[in-house]
Coordinates of C-alpha atoms (C1' of nucleotides) in Angstrom, one line a residue:
Chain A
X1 CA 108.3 129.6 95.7
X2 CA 110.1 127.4 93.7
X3 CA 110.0 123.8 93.9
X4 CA 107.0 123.6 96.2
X5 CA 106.0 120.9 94.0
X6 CA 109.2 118.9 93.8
X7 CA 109.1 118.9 97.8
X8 CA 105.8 117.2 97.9
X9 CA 106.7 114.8 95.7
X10 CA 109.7 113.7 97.6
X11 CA 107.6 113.1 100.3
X12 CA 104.9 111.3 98.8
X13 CA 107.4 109.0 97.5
X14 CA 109.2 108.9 100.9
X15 CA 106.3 107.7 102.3
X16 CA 105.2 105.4 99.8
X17 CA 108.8 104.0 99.8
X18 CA 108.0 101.2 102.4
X19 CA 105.4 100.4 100.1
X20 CA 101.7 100.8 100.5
X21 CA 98.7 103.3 98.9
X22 CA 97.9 106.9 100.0
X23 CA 94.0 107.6 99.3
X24 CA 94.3 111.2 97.5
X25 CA 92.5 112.8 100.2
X26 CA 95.9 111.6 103.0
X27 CA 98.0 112.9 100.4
X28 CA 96.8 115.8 100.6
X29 CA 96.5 116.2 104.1
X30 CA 99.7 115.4 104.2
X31 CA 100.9 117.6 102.2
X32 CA 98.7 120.2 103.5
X33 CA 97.6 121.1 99.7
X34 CA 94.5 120.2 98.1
X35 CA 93.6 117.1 96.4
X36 CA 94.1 119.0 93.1
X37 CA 97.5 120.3 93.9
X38 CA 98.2 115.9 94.2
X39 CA 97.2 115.4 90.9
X40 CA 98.8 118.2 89.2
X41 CA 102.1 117.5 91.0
X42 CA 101.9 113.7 90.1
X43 CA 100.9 114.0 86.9
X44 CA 103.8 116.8 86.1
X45 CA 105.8 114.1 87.7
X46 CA 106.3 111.9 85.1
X47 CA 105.7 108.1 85.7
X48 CA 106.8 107.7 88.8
X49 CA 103.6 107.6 90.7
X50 CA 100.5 106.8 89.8
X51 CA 96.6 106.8 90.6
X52 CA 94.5 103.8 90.8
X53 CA 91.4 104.2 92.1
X54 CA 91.3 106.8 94.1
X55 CA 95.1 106.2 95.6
X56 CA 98.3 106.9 94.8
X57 CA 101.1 104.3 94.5
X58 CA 104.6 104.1 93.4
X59 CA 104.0 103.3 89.5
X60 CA 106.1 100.2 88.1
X61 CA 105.9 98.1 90.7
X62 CA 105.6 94.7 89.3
X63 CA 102.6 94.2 92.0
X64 CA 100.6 96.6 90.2
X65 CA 101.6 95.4 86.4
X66 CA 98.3 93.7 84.5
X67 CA 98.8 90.3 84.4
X68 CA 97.3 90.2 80.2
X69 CA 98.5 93.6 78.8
X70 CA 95.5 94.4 76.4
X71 CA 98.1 96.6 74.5
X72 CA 100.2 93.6 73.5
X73 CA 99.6 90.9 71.9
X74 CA 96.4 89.5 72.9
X75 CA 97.6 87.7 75.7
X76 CA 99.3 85.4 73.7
X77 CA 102.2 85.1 75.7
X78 CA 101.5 85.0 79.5
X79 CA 98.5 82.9 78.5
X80 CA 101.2 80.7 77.1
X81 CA 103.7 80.7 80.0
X82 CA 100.3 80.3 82.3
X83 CA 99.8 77.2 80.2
X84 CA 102.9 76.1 80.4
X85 CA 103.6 76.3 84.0
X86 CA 100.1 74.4 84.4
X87 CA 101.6 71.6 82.6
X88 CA 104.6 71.8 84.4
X89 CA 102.9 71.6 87.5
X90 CA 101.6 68.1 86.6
X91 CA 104.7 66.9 87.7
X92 CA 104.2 68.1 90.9
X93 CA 103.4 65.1 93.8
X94 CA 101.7 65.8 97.5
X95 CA 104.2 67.0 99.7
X96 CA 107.1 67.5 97.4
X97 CA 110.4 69.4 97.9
X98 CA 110.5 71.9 94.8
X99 CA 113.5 74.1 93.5
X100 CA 111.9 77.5 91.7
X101 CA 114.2 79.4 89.4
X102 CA 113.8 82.7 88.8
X103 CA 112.5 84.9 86.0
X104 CA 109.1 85.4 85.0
X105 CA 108.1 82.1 82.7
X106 CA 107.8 80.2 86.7
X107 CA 105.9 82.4 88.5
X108 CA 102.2 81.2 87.0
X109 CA 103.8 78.0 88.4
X110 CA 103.5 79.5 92.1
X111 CA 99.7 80.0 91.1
X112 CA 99.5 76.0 90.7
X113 CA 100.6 75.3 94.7
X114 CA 98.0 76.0 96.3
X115 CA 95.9 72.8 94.7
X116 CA 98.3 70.6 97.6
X117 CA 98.2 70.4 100.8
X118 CA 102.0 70.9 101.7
X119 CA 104.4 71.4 100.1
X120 CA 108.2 73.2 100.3
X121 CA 109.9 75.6 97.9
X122 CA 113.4 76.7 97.8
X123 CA 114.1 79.5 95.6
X124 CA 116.5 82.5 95.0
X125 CA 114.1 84.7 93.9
X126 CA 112.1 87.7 95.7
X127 CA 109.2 87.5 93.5
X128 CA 108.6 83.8 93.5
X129 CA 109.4 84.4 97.4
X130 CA 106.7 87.2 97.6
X131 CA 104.2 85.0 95.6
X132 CA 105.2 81.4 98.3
X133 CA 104.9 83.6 101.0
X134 CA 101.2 84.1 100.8
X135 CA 100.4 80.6 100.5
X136 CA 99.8 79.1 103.7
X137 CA 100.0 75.5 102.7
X138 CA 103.7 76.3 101.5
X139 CA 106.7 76.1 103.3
X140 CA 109.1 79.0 102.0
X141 CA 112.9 78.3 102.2
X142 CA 114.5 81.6 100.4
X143 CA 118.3 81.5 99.6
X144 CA 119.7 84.9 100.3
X145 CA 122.5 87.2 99.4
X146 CA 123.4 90.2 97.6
X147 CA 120.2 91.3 96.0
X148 CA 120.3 91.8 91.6
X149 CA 117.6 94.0 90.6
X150 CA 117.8 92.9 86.8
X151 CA 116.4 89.2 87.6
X152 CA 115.1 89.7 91.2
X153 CA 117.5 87.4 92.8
X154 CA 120.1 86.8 94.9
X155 CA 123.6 86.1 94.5
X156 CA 125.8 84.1 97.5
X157 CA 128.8 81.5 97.0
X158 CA 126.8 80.1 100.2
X159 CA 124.2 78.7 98.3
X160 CA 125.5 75.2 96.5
X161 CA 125.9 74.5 100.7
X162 CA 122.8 75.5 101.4
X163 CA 121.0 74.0 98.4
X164 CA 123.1 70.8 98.8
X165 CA 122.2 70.6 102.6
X166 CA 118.2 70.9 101.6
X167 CA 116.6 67.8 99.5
X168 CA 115.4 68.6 96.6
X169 CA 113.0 66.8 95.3
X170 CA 112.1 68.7 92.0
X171 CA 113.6 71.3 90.5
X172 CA 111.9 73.9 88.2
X173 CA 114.8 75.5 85.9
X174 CA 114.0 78.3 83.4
X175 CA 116.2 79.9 80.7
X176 CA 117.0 82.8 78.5
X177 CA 118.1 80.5 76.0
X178 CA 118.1 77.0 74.6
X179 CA 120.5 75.5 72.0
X180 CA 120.4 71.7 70.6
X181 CA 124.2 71.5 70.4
X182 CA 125.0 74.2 73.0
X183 CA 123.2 73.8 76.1
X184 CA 121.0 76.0 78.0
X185 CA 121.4 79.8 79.0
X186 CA 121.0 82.5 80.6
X187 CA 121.6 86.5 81.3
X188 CA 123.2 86.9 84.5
X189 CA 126.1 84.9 85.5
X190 CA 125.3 84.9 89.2
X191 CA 122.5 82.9 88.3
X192 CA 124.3 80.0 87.3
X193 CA 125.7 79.0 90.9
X194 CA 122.6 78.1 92.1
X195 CA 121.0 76.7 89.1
X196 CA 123.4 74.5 88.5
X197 CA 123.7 73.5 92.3
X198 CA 119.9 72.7 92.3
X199 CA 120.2 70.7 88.7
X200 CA 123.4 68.6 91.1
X201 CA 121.6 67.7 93.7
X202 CA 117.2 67.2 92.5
X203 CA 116.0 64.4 92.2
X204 CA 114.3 65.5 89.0
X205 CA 114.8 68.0 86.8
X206 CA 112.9 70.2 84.5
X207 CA 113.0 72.5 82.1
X208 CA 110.4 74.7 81.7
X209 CA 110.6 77.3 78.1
X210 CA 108.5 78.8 75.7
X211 CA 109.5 78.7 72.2
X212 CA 111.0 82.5 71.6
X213 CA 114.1 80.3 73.6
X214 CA 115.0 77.7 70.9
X215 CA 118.4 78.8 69.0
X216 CA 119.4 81.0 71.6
X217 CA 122.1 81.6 73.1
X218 CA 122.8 83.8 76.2
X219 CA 126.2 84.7 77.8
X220 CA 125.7 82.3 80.6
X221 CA 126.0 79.0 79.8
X222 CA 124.3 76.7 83.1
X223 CA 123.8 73.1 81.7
X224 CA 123.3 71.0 79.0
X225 CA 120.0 69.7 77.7
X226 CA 120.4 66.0 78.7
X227 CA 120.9 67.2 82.1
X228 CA 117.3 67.7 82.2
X229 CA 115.0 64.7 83.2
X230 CA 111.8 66.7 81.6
X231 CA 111.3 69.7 78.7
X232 CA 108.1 71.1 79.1
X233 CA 107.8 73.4 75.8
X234 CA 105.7 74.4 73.3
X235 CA 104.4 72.3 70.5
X236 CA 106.9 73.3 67.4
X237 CA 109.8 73.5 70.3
X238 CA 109.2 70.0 71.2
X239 CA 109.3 69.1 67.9
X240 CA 112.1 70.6 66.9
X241 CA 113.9 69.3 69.9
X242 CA 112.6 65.6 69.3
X243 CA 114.6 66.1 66.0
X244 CA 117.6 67.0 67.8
X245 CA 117.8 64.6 70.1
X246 CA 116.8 61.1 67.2
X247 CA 120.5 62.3 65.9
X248 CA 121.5 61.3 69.3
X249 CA 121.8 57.4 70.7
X250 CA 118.7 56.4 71.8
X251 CA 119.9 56.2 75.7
X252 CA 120.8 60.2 75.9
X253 CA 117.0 60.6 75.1
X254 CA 115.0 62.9 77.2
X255 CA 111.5 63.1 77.7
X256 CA 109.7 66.1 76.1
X257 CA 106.5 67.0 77.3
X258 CA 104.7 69.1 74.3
X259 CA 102.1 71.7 75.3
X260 CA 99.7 72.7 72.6
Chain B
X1 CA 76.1 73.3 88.7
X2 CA 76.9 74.1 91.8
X3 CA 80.3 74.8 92.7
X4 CA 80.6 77.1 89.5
X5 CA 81.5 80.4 91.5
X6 CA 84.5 78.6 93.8
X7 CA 86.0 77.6 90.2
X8 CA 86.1 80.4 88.9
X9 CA 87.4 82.3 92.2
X10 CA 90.4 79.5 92.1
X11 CA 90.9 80.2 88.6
X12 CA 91.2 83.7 89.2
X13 CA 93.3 83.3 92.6
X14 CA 95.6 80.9 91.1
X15 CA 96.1 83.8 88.1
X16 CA 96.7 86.5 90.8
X17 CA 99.1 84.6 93.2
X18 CA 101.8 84.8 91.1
X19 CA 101.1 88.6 92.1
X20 CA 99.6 91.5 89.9
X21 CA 96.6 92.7 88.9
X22 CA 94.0 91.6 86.4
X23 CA 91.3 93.9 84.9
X24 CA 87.7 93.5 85.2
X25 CA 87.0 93.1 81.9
X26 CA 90.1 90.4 80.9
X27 CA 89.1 88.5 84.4
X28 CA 85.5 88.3 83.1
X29 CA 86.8 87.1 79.7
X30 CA 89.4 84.8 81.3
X31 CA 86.1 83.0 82.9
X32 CA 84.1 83.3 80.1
X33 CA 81.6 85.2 81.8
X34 CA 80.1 88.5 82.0
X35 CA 81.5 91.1 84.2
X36 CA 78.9 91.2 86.8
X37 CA 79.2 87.7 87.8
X38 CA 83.0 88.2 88.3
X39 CA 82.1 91.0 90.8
X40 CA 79.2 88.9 92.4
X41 CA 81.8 85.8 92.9
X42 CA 84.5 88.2 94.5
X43 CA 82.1 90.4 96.5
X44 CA 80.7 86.4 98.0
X45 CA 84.5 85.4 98.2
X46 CA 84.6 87.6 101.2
X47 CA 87.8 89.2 101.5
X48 CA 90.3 87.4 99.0
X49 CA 90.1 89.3 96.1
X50 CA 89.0 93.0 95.9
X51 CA 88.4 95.7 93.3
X52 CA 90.8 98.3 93.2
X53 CA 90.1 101.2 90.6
X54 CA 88.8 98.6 88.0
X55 CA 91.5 96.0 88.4
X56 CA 91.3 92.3 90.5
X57 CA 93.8 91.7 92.9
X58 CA 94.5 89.8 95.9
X59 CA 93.7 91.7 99.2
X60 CA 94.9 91.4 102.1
X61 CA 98.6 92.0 100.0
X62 CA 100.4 95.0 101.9
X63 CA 101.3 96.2 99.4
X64 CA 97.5 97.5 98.9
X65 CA 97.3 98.4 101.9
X66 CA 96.9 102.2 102.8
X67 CA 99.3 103.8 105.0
X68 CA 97.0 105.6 107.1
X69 CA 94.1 104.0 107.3
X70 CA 91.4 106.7 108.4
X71 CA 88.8 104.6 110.2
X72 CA 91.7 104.0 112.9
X73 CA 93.1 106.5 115.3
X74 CA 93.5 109.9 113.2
X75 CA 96.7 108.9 111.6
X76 CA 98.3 108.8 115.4
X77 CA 99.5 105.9 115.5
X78 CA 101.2 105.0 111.9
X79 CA 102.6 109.0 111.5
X80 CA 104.1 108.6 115.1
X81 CA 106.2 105.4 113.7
X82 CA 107.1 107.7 110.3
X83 CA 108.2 110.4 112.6
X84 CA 110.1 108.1 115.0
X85 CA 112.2 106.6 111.7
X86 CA 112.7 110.0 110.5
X87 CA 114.8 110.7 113.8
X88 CA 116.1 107.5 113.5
X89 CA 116.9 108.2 110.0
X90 CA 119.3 111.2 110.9
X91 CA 121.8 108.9 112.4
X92 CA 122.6 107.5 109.1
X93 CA 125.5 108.5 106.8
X94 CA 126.4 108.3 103.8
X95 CA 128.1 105.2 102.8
X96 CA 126.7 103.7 105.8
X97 CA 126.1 99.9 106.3
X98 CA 123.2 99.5 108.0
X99 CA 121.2 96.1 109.7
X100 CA 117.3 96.9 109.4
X101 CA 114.9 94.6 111.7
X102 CA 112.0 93.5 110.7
X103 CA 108.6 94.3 112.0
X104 CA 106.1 97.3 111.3
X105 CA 107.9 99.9 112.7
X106 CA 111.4 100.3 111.2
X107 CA 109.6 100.3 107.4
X108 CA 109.8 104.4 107.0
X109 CA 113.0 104.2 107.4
X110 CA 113.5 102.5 104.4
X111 CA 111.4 105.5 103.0
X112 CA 114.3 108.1 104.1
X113 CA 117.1 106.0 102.3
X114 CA 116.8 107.1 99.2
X115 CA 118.2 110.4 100.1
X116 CA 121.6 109.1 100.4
X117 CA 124.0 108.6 97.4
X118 CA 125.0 104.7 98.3
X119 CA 124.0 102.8 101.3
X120 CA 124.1 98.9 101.8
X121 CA 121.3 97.9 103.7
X122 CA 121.4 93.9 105.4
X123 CA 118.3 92.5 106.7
X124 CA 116.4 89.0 107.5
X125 CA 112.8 90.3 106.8
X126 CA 110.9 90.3 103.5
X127 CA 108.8 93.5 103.9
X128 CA 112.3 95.2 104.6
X129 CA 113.8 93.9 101.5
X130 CA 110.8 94.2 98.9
X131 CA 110.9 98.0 100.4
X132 CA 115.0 98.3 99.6
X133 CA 114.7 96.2 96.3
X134 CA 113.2 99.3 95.0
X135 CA 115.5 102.0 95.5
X136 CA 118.6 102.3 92.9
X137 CA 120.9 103.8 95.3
X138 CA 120.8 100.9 97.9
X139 CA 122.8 97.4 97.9
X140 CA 120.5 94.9 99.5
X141 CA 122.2 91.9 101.5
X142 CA 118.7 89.7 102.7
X143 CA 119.6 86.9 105.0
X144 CA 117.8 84.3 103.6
X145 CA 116.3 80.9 105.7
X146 CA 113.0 79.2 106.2
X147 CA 110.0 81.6 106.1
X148 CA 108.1 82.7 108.6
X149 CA 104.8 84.7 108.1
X150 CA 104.1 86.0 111.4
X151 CA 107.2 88.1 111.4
X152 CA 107.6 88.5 107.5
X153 CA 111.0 87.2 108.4
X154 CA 113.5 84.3 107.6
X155 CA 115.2 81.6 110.3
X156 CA 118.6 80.3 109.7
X157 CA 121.3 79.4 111.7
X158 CA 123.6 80.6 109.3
X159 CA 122.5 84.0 110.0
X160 CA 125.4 84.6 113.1
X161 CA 128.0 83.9 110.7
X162 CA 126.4 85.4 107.9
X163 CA 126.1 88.5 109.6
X164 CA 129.5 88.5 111.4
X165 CA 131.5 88.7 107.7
X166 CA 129.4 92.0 106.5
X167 CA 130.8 94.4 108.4
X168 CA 127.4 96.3 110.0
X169 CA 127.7 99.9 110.3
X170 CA 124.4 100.8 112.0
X171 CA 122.1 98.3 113.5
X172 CA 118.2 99.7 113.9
X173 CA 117.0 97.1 116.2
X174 CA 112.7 96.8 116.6
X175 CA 111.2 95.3 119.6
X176 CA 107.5 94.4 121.3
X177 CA 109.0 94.5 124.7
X178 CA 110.8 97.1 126.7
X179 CA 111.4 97.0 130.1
X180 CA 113.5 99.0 132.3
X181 CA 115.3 96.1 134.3
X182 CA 114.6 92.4 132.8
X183 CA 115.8 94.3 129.1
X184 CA 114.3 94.1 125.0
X185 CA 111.8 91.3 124.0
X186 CA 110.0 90.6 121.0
X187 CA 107.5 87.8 120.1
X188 CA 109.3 84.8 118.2
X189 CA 112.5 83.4 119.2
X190 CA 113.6 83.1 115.7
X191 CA 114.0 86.6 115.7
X192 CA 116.2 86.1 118.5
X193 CA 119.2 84.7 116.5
X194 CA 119.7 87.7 113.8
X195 CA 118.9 90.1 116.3
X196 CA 121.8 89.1 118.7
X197 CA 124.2 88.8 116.3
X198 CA 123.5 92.1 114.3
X199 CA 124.1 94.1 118.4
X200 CA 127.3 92.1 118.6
X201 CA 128.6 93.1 115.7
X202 CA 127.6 96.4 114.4
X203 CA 129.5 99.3 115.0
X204 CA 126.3 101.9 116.6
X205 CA 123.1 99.9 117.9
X206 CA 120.2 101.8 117.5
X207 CA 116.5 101.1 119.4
X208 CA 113.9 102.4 117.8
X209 CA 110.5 102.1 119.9
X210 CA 107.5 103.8 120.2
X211 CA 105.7 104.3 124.1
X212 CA 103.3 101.4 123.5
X213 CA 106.6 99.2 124.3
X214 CA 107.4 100.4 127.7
X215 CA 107.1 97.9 130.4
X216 CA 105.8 95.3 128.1
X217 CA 107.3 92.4 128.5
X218 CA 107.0 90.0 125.5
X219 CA 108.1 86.0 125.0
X220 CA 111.4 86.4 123.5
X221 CA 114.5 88.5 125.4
X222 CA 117.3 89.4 123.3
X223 CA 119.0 92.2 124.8
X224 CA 119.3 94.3 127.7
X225 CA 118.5 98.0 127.6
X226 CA 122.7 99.1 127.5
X227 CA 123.5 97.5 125.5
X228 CA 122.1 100.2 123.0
X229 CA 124.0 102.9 122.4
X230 CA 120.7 105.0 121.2
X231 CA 117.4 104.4 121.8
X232 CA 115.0 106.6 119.5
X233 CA 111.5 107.3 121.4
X234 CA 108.7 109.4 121.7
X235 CA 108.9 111.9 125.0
X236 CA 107.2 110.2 127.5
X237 CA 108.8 106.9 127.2
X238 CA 112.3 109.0 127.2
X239 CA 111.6 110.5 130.2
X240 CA 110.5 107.0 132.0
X241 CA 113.8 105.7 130.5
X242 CA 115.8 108.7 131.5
X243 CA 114.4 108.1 135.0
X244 CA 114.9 104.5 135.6
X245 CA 118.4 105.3 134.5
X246 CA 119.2 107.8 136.8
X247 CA 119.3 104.8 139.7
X248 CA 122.0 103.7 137.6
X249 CA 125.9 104.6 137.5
X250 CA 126.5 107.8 135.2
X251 CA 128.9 105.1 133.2
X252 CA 126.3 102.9 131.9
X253 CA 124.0 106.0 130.6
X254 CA 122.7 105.9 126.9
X255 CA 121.4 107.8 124.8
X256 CA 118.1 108.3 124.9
X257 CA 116.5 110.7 121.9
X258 CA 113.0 112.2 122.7
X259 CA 111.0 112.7 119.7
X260 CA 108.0 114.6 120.6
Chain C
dC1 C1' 103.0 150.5 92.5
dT2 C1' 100.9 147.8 89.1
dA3 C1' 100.7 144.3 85.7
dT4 C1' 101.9 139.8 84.8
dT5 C1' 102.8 135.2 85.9
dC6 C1' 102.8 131.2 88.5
dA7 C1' 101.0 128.2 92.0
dT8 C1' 97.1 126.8 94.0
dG9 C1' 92.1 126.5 95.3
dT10 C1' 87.3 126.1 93.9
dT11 C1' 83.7 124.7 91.1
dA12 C1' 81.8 122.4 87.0
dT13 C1' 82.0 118.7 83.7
dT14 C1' 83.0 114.4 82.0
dA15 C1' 84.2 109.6 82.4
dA16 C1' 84.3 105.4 84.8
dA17 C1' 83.3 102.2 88.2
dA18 C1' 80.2 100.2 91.8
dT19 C1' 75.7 99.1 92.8
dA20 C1' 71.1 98.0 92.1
dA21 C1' 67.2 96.4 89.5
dC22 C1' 65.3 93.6 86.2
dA23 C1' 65.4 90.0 82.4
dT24 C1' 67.0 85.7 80.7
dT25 C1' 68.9 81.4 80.7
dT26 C1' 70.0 76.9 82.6
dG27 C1' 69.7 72.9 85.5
dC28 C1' 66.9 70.0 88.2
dG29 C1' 63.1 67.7 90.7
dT30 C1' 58.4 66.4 90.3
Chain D
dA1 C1' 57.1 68.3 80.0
dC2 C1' 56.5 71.6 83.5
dG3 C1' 57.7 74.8 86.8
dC4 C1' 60.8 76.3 90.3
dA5 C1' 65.1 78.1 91.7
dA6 C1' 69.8 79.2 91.1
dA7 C1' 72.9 81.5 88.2
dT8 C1' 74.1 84.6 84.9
dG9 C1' 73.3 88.4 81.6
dT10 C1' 71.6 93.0 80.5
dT11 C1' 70.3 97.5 81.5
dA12 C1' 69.6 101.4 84.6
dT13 C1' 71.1 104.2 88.5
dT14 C1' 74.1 105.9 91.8
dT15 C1' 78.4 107.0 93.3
dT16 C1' 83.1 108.0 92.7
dA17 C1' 87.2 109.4 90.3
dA18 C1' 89.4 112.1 86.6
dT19 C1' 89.5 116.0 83.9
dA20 C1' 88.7 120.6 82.6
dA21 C1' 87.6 125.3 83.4
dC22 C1' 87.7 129.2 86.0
dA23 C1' 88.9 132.0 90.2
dT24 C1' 92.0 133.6 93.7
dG25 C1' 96.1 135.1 95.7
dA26 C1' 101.0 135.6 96.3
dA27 C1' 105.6 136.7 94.0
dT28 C1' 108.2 139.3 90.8
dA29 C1' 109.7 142.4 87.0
dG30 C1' 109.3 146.6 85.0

DNA sequence: CTATTCATGTTATTAAAATAACATTTGCGT
DNA sequence: ACGCAAATGTTATTTTAATAACATGAATAG
């Protein structure tokens, strides 16, 4: 008897795989074990499954994750993206066409849609895809493709066709970095196909970045910032931007929407 | 004040849409009100937020909900599907690239792929691929398209040609329908599109049904029984399949696995 | 064959969440 | 202004989950 334990584990996680919650008293049926044996093995399992109330669940899911982390920062940050995104979604008309990028700083954005009574959102990402999805009042147009992990997207050549083929009317862009002379960036070079096929063919574009972005410079360069019809930003990223752009002809301006 | 309670439920369901969890005590303080009244507005919500262990999320989500939900039929039902995909599941190989249908019933499965070293795994439904997203060992192709709820599932007439250049190894195919003579049938005819196309080209097709199916006949048709080359099954439906073959030419004969 | 260890079960204890009961505030009509 | 009623806050109680402690039984080494 030697990795009784190890066994039950693997098919706990088998059948939590699909993704769903075991109450501790299934487990253990189905393990034929008691509900003490569950804990012991989960908790000498090391991260990968956790208790919440009375069930068990595959830990780090993203579904699961706090929204405010009490541990950080006092919510400093996602209260600031929230913010942001509810500026953002100012720009947002009755029955609009909308682009969503992917990444995290958007998805407080999704929270925003269901204020409208229809609307459509084309986007490349599974969790802004997973958020749409539940909103009835939302139609849900996902680009597909091979699936990246790392930024929750999807990566096809197909998609400048497909996005080109749709009518966007606004296009939500975020970024892992923003630079005054350089453009904008970001981590994953698939991600630049569609970004830049959505900044081609919105009507309006906008930029949506916190300030931790400004200076920064990521290995994927996607567009520059007069692309952009709108920056919505943080107060000392605005302003720093403003400064930027005076050097600049007064035509190339853009319009920078400060938050704070 | 009157409507106090709805704001601070739209507050809280607009936090939680972008999806995750909030807990009690940072919901309360995101309100500015005492815990109690938080539980008071989400207990009169009825039903779109719940309490899980201390923590505010959306229910209704899946991914909340228990596998084996003990007020139903003692596990009958949902362990017969997990047993059914585990037979199904030892038609796979290593290296295999398989087609998973959407629906309920082909979601174990995913569960039993993390046992290989590298599979690719092309689908058109969104519970399929939030499943697969998961596992490290699995390249996830999702045929994107306009969302549809019902069926957790995308529609896209690109899917045919899509699906034609990824070389499918192993096709599991779900159904609502199964009848001996007029063939397969499942309930929305978008489903119609990637189902075809994932029989015509895949290498191996593989039915997997439980006996609920048999002589159900359902508003869609997409295939006829022989075309299948398996068709995984619990025993008394194998049997009524086995017999209604028999009438037929030894040629045309497939493969029907009992499970029971 | 027996002592020891490991895995598990059982029971007791503690901590935490859900509920209930009661007190307080606030808004509003008379 | 007064009093009523709705809404919220506070405290107490019950229930439930999590932890800890102890007991049992099988497996193995000496």
């Amino acid at each position: 008897m030697k990795g009784q334990s190890a066994i039950r584990l693997a098919r706990l996680q088998q059948a939590l795989a699909s993704g769903g919650t075991l109450r501790l008293a299934d487990a253990a049926r189905l393990c034929g074990v008691s509900q003490m044996t569950i804990r012991r093995d989960v908790a000498a399992s090391g991260g990968t499954m956790t208790f919440l109330g009375g069930r068990l669940m595959m830990a780090g899911d993203p579904q699961f994750a706090p929204l405010y982390d009490l541990d950080e920062q006092k919510g400093s940050h996602p209260l600031a993206k929230q913010r942001l995104c509810q500026r953002a979604a100012s720009f947002i008309d009755e029955g609009d066409s909308l682009f969503i990028d992917c990444g995290t700083t958007l998805m407080p954005l999704v929270g925003a849609l269901g204020n409208f009574e229809q609307l459509t959102v084309v986007t490349y990402a599974l969790n802004v895809a997973n958020a749409v999805g539940h909103l009835a009042n939302v139609r849900l147009v996902l680009l597909g493709g091979l699936f990246h992990a790392s930024s929750s997207s999807f990566e096809s050549d197909a998609m400048p066709a497909a996005i080109s083929r749709l009518g966007i009317n606004k296009a939500f862009i975020s970024a892992a970095g923003i630079h005054p002379e350089k453009g904008v960036s970001c981590f994953h070079f698939h991600e630049v196909v569609p970004k830049r096929a959505a900044i081609a063919s919105a009507g309006q574009r906008i930029l949506v970045t916190d300030g931790s972005k400004l200076g920064v410079i990521r290995p994927a360069f996607f567009a520059d910032l007069d692309q952009f019809d709108i920056i919505v930003t943080d107060a000392e990223t605005g302003r720093q931007l403003d400064e930027a752009q005076s050097m600049q002809s007064h035509e190339d301006r853009i319009k920078v929407v400060l938050k704070y």
